[in-house]
PDB file of C-alpha atoms in Angstrom:
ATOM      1  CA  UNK A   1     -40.460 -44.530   7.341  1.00 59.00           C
ATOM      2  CA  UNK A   2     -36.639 -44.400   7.580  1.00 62.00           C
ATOM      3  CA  UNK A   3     -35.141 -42.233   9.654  1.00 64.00           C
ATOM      4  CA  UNK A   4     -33.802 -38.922   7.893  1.00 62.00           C
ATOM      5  CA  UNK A   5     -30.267 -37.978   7.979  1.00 62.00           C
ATOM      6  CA  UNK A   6     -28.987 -34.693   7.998  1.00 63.00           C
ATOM      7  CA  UNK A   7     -27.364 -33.327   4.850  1.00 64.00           C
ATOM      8  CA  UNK A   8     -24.034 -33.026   5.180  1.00 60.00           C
ATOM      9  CA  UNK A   9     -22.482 -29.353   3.865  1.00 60.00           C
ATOM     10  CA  UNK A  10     -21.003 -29.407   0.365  1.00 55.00           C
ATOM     11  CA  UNK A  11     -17.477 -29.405   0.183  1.00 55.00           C
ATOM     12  CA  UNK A  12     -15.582 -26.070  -0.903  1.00 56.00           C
ATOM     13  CA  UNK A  13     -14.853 -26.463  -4.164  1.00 62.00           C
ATOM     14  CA  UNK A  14     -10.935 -26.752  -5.105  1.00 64.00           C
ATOM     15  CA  UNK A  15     -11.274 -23.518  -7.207  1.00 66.00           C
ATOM     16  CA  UNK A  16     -12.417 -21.460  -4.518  1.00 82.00           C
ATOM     17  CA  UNK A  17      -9.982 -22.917  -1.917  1.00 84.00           C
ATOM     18  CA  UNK A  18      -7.038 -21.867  -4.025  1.00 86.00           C
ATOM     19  CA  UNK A  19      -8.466 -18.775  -5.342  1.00 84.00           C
ATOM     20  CA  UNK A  20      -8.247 -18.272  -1.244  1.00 83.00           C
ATOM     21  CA  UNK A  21      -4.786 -18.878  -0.911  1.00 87.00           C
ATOM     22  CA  UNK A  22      -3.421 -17.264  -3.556  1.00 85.00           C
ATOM     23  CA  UNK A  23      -5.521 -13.889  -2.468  1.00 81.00           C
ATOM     24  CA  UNK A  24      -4.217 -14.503   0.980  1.00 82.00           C
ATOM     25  CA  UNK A  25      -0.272 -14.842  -0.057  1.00 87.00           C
ATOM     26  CA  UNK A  26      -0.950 -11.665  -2.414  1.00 83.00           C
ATOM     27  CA  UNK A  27      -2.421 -10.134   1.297  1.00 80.00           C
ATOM     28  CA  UNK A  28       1.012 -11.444   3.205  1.00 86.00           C
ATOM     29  CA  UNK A  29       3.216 -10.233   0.562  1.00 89.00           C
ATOM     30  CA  UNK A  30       1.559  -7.079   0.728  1.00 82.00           C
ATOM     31  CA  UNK A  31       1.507  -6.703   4.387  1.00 84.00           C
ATOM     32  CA  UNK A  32       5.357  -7.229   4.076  1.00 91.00           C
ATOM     33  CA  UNK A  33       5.871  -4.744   1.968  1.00 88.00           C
ATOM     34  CA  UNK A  34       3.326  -2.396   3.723  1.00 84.00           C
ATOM     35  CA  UNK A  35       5.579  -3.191   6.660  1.00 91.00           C
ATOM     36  CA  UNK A  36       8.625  -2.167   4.874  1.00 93.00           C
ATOM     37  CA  UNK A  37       6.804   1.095   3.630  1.00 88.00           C
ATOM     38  CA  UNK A  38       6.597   1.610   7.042  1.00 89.00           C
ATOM     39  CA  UNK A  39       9.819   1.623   8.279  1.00 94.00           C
ATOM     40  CA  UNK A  40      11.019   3.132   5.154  1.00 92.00           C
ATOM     41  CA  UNK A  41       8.967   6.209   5.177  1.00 88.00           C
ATOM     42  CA  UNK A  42       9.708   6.469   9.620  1.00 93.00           C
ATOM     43  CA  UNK A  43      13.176   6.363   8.552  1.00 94.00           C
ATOM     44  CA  UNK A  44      13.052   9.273   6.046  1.00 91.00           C
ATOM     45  CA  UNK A  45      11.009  11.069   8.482  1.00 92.00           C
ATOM     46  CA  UNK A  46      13.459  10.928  11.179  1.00 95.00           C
ATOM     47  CA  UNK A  47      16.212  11.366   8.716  1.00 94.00           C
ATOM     48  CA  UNK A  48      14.576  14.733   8.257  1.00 92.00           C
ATOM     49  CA  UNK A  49      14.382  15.891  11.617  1.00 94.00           C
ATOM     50  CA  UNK A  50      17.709  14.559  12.263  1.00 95.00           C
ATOM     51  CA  UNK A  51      19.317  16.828   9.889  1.00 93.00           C
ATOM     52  CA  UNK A  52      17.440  19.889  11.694  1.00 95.00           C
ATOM     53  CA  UNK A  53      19.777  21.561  13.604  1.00 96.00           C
ATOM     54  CA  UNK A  54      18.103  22.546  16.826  1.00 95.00           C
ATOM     55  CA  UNK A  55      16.765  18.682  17.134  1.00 95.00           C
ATOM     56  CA  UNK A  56      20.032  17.257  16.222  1.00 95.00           C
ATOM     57  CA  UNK A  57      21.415  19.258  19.022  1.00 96.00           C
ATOM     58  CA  UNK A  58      18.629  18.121  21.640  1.00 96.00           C
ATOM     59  CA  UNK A  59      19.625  14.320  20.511  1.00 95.00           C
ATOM     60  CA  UNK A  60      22.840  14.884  21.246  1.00 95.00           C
ATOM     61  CA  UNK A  61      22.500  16.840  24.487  1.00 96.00           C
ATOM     62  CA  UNK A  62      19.902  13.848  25.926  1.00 96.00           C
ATOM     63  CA  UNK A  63      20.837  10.882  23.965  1.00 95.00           C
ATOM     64  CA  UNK A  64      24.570  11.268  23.328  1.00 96.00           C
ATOM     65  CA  UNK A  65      25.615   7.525  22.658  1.00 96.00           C
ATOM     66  CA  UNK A  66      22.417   6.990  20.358  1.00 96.00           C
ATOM     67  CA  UNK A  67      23.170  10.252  18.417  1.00 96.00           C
ATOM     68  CA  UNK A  68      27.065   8.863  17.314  1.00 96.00           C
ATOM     69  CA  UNK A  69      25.337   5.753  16.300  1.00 96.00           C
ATOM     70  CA  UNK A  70      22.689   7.135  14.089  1.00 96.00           C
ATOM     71  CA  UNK A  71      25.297   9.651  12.616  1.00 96.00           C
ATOM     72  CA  UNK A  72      27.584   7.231  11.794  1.00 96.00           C
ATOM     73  CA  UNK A  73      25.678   4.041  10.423  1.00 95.00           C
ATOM     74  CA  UNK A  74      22.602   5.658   9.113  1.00 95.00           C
ATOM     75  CA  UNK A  75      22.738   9.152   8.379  1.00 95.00           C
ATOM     76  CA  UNK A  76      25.944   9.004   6.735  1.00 96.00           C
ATOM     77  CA  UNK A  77      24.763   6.117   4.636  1.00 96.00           C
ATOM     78  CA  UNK A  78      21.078   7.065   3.923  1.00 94.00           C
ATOM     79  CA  UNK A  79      21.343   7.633   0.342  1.00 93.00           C
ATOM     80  CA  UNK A  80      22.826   3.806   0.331  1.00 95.00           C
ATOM     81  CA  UNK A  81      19.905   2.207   2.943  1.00 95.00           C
ATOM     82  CA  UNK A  82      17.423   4.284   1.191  1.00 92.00           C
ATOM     83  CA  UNK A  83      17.971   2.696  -2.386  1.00 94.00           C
ATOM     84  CA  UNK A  84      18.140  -0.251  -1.043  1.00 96.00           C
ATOM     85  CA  UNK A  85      14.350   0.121   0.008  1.00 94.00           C
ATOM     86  CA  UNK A  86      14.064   1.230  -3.462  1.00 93.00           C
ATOM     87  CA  UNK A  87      15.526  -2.311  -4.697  1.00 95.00           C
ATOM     88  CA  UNK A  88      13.565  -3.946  -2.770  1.00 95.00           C
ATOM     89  CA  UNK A  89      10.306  -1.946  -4.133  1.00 92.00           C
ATOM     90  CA  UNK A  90      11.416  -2.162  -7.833  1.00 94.00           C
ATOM     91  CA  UNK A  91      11.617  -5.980  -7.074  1.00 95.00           C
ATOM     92  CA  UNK A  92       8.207  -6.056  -5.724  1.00 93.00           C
ATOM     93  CA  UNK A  93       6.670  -4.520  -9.133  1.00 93.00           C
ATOM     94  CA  UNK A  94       8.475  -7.005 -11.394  1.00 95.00           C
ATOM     95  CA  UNK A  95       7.462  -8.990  -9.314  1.00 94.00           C
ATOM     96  CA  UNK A  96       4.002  -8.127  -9.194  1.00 91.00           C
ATOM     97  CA  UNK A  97       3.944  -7.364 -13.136  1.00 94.00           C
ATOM     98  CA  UNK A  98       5.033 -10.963 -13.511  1.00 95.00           C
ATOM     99  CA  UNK A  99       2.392 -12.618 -11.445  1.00 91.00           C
ATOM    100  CA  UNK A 100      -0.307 -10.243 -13.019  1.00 90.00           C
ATOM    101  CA  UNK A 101       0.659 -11.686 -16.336  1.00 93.00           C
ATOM    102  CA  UNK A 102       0.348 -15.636 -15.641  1.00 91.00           C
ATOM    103  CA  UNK A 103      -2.639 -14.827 -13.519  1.00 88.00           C
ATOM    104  CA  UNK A 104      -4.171 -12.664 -16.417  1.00 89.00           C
ATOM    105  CA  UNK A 105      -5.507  -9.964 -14.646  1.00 88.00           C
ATOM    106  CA  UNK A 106      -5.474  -7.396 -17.276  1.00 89.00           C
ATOM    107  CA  UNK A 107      -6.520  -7.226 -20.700  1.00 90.00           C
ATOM    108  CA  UNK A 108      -2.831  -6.159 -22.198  1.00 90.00           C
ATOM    109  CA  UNK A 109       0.496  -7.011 -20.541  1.00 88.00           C
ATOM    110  CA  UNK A 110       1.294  -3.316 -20.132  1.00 91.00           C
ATOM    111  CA  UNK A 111      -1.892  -2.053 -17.878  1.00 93.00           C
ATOM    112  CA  UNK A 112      -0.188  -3.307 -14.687  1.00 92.00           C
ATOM    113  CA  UNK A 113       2.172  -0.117 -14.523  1.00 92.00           C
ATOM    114  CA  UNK A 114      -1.307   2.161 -15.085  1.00 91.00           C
ATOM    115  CA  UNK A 115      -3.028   0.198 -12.634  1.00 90.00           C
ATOM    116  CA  UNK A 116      -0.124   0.539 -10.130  1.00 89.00           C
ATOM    117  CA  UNK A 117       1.255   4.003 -10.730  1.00 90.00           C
ATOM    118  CA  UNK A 118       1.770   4.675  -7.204  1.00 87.00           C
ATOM    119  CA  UNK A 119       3.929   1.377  -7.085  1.00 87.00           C
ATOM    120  CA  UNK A 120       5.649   2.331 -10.180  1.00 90.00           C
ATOM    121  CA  UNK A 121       6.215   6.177  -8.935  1.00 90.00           C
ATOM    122  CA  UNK A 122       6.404   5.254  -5.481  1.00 87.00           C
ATOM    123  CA  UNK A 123      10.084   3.580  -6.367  1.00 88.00           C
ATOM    124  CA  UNK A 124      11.705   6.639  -7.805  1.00 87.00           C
ATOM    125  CA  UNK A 125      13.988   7.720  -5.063  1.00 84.00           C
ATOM    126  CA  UNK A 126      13.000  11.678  -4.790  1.00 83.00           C
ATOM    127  CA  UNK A 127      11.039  13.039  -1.918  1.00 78.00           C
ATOM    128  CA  UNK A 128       8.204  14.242  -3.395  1.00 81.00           C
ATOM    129  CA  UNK A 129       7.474  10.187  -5.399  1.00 86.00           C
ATOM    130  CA  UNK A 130       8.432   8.759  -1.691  1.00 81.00           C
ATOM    131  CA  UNK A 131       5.221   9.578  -0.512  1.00 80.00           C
ATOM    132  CA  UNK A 132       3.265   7.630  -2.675  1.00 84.00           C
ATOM    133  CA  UNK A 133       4.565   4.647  -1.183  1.00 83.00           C
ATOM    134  CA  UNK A 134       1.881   5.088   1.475  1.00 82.00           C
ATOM    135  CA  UNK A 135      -1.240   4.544  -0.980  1.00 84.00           C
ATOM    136  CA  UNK A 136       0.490   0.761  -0.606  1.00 79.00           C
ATOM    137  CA  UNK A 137      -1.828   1.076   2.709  1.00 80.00           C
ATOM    138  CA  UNK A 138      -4.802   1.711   1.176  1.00 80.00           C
ATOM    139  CA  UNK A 139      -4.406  -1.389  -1.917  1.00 77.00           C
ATOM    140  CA  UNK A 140      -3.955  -3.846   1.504  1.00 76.00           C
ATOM    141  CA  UNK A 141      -6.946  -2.435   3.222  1.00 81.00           C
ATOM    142  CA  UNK A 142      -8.842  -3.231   0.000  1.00 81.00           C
ATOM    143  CA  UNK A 143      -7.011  -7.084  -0.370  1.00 75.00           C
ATOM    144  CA  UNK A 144      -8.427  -7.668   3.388  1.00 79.00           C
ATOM    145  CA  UNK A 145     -11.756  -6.253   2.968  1.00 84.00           C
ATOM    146  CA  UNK A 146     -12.092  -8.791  -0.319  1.00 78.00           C
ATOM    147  CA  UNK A 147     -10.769 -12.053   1.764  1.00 75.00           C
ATOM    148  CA  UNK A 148     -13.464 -11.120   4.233  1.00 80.00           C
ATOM    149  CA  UNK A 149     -10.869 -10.151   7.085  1.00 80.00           C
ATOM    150  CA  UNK A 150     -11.440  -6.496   7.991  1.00 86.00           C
ATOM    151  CA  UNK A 151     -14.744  -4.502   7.609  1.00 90.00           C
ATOM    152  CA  UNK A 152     -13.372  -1.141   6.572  1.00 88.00           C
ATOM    153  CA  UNK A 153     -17.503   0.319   6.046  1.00 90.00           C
ATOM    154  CA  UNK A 154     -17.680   0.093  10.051  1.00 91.00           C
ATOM    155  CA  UNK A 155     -14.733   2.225  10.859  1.00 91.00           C
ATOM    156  CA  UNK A 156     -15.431   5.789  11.588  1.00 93.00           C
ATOM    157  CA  UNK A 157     -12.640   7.237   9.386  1.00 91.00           C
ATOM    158  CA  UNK A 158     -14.826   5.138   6.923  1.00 89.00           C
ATOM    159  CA  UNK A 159     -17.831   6.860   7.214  1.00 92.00           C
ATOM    160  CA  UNK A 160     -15.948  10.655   7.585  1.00 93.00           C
ATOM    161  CA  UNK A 161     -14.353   9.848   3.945  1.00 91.00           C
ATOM    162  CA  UNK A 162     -16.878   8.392   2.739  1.00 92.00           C
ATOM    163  CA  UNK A 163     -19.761  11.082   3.619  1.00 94.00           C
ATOM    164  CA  UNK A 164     -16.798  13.603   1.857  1.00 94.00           C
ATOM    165  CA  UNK A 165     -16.610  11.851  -1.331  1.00 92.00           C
ATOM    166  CA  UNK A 166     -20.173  11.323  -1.637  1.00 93.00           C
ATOM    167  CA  UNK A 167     -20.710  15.217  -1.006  1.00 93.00           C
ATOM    168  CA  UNK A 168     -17.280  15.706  -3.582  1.00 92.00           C
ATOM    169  CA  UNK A 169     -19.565  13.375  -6.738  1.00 92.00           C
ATOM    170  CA  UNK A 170     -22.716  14.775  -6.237  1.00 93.00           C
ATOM    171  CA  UNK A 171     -21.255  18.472  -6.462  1.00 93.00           C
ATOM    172  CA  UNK A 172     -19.145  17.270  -9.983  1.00 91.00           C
ATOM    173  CA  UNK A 173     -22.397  15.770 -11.464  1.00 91.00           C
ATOM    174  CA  UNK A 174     -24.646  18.734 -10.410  1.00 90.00           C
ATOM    175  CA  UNK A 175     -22.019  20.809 -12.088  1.00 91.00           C
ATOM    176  CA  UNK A 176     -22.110  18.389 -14.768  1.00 90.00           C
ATOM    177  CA  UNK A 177     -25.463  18.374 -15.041  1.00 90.00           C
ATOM    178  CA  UNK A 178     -26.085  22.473 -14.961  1.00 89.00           C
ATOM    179  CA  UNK A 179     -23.060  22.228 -18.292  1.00 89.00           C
ATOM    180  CA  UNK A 180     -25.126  19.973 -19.869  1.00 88.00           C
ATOM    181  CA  UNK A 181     -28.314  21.906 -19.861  1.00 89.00           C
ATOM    182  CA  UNK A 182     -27.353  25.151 -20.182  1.00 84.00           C
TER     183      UNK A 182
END
């Protein structure tokens, strides 16, 4: 009897290699601008609290050198660094609408701005649509959990937000439910 050779694995196929890469340059691009998010939204945050007098006086009182810098090149020129940031986010959904299209992700060419209404809100340059620019967090958490690089289910803030919207669904369908019976 000849002797028996092991099996070797079968190779990845091609489709699932690239299918791979592409979902892990969607993941860097995000991360980039889930890094710029970031600094954006620390900026406008500190921006804030700059412009509050009794802080602005503290800064100037412990870090007088720092506080002429930041008046002059930033808070003078917010508006100007902010919209940049906002360039840079209206890029990022043509962008995004563009690659959507030729990768045909939705069933009509005009879903992506439904799909992404936080992006699309997110880049309109008032206070209150800045915000939104955080749920930007939450579509990369999801893009990791897919490639298989984070496990968001064993975090504890996981579990906490979870147990909340399970409690949150079963109320709305009991309610539902009592509507549809009585």
């Amino acid at each position: 009897m000849p002797p028996v050779r092991p099996r070797k694995p079968m190779p990845e196929p091609a489709v699932d290699r690239r299918e791979r890469l592409r979902n892990g340059l969607h993941a860097a691009w995000e991360a980039f601008i889930v890094l710029l998010v970031c600094i954006n939204l620390g900026l406008i945050l500190f921006d804030s609290l700059f412009a509050v007098q009794p802080i602005n006086r503290l800064i100037a009182e412990w870090l007088p050198a720092f506080h002429q810098r930041y008046e002059s090149l930033i808070h003078r020129n917010f508006q100007v660094i902010d919209l940049g940031f906002v360039a840079i986010f209206i890029l990022d959904v043509i962008l995004g609408w563009t690659v959507a299209l030729f990768e045909r992700r939705y069933a009509r060419w005009y879903y992506y701005p439904f799909a992404h209404w936080y992006d699309v809100l997110g880049c309109i340059p008032l206070s209150g649509f800045r915000w939104l620019r955080v749920l930007r967090v939450g579509s990369l958490l999801l893009r990791l959990q897919r490639l298989g690089l984070i496990d968001v289910r064993r975090w504890a803030i996981f579990s906490v937000v979870h147990r909340y919207y399970s409690l949150l669904l079963e109320e709305l369908s009991d309610r539902v439910m009592v509507r549809l019976f009585s």
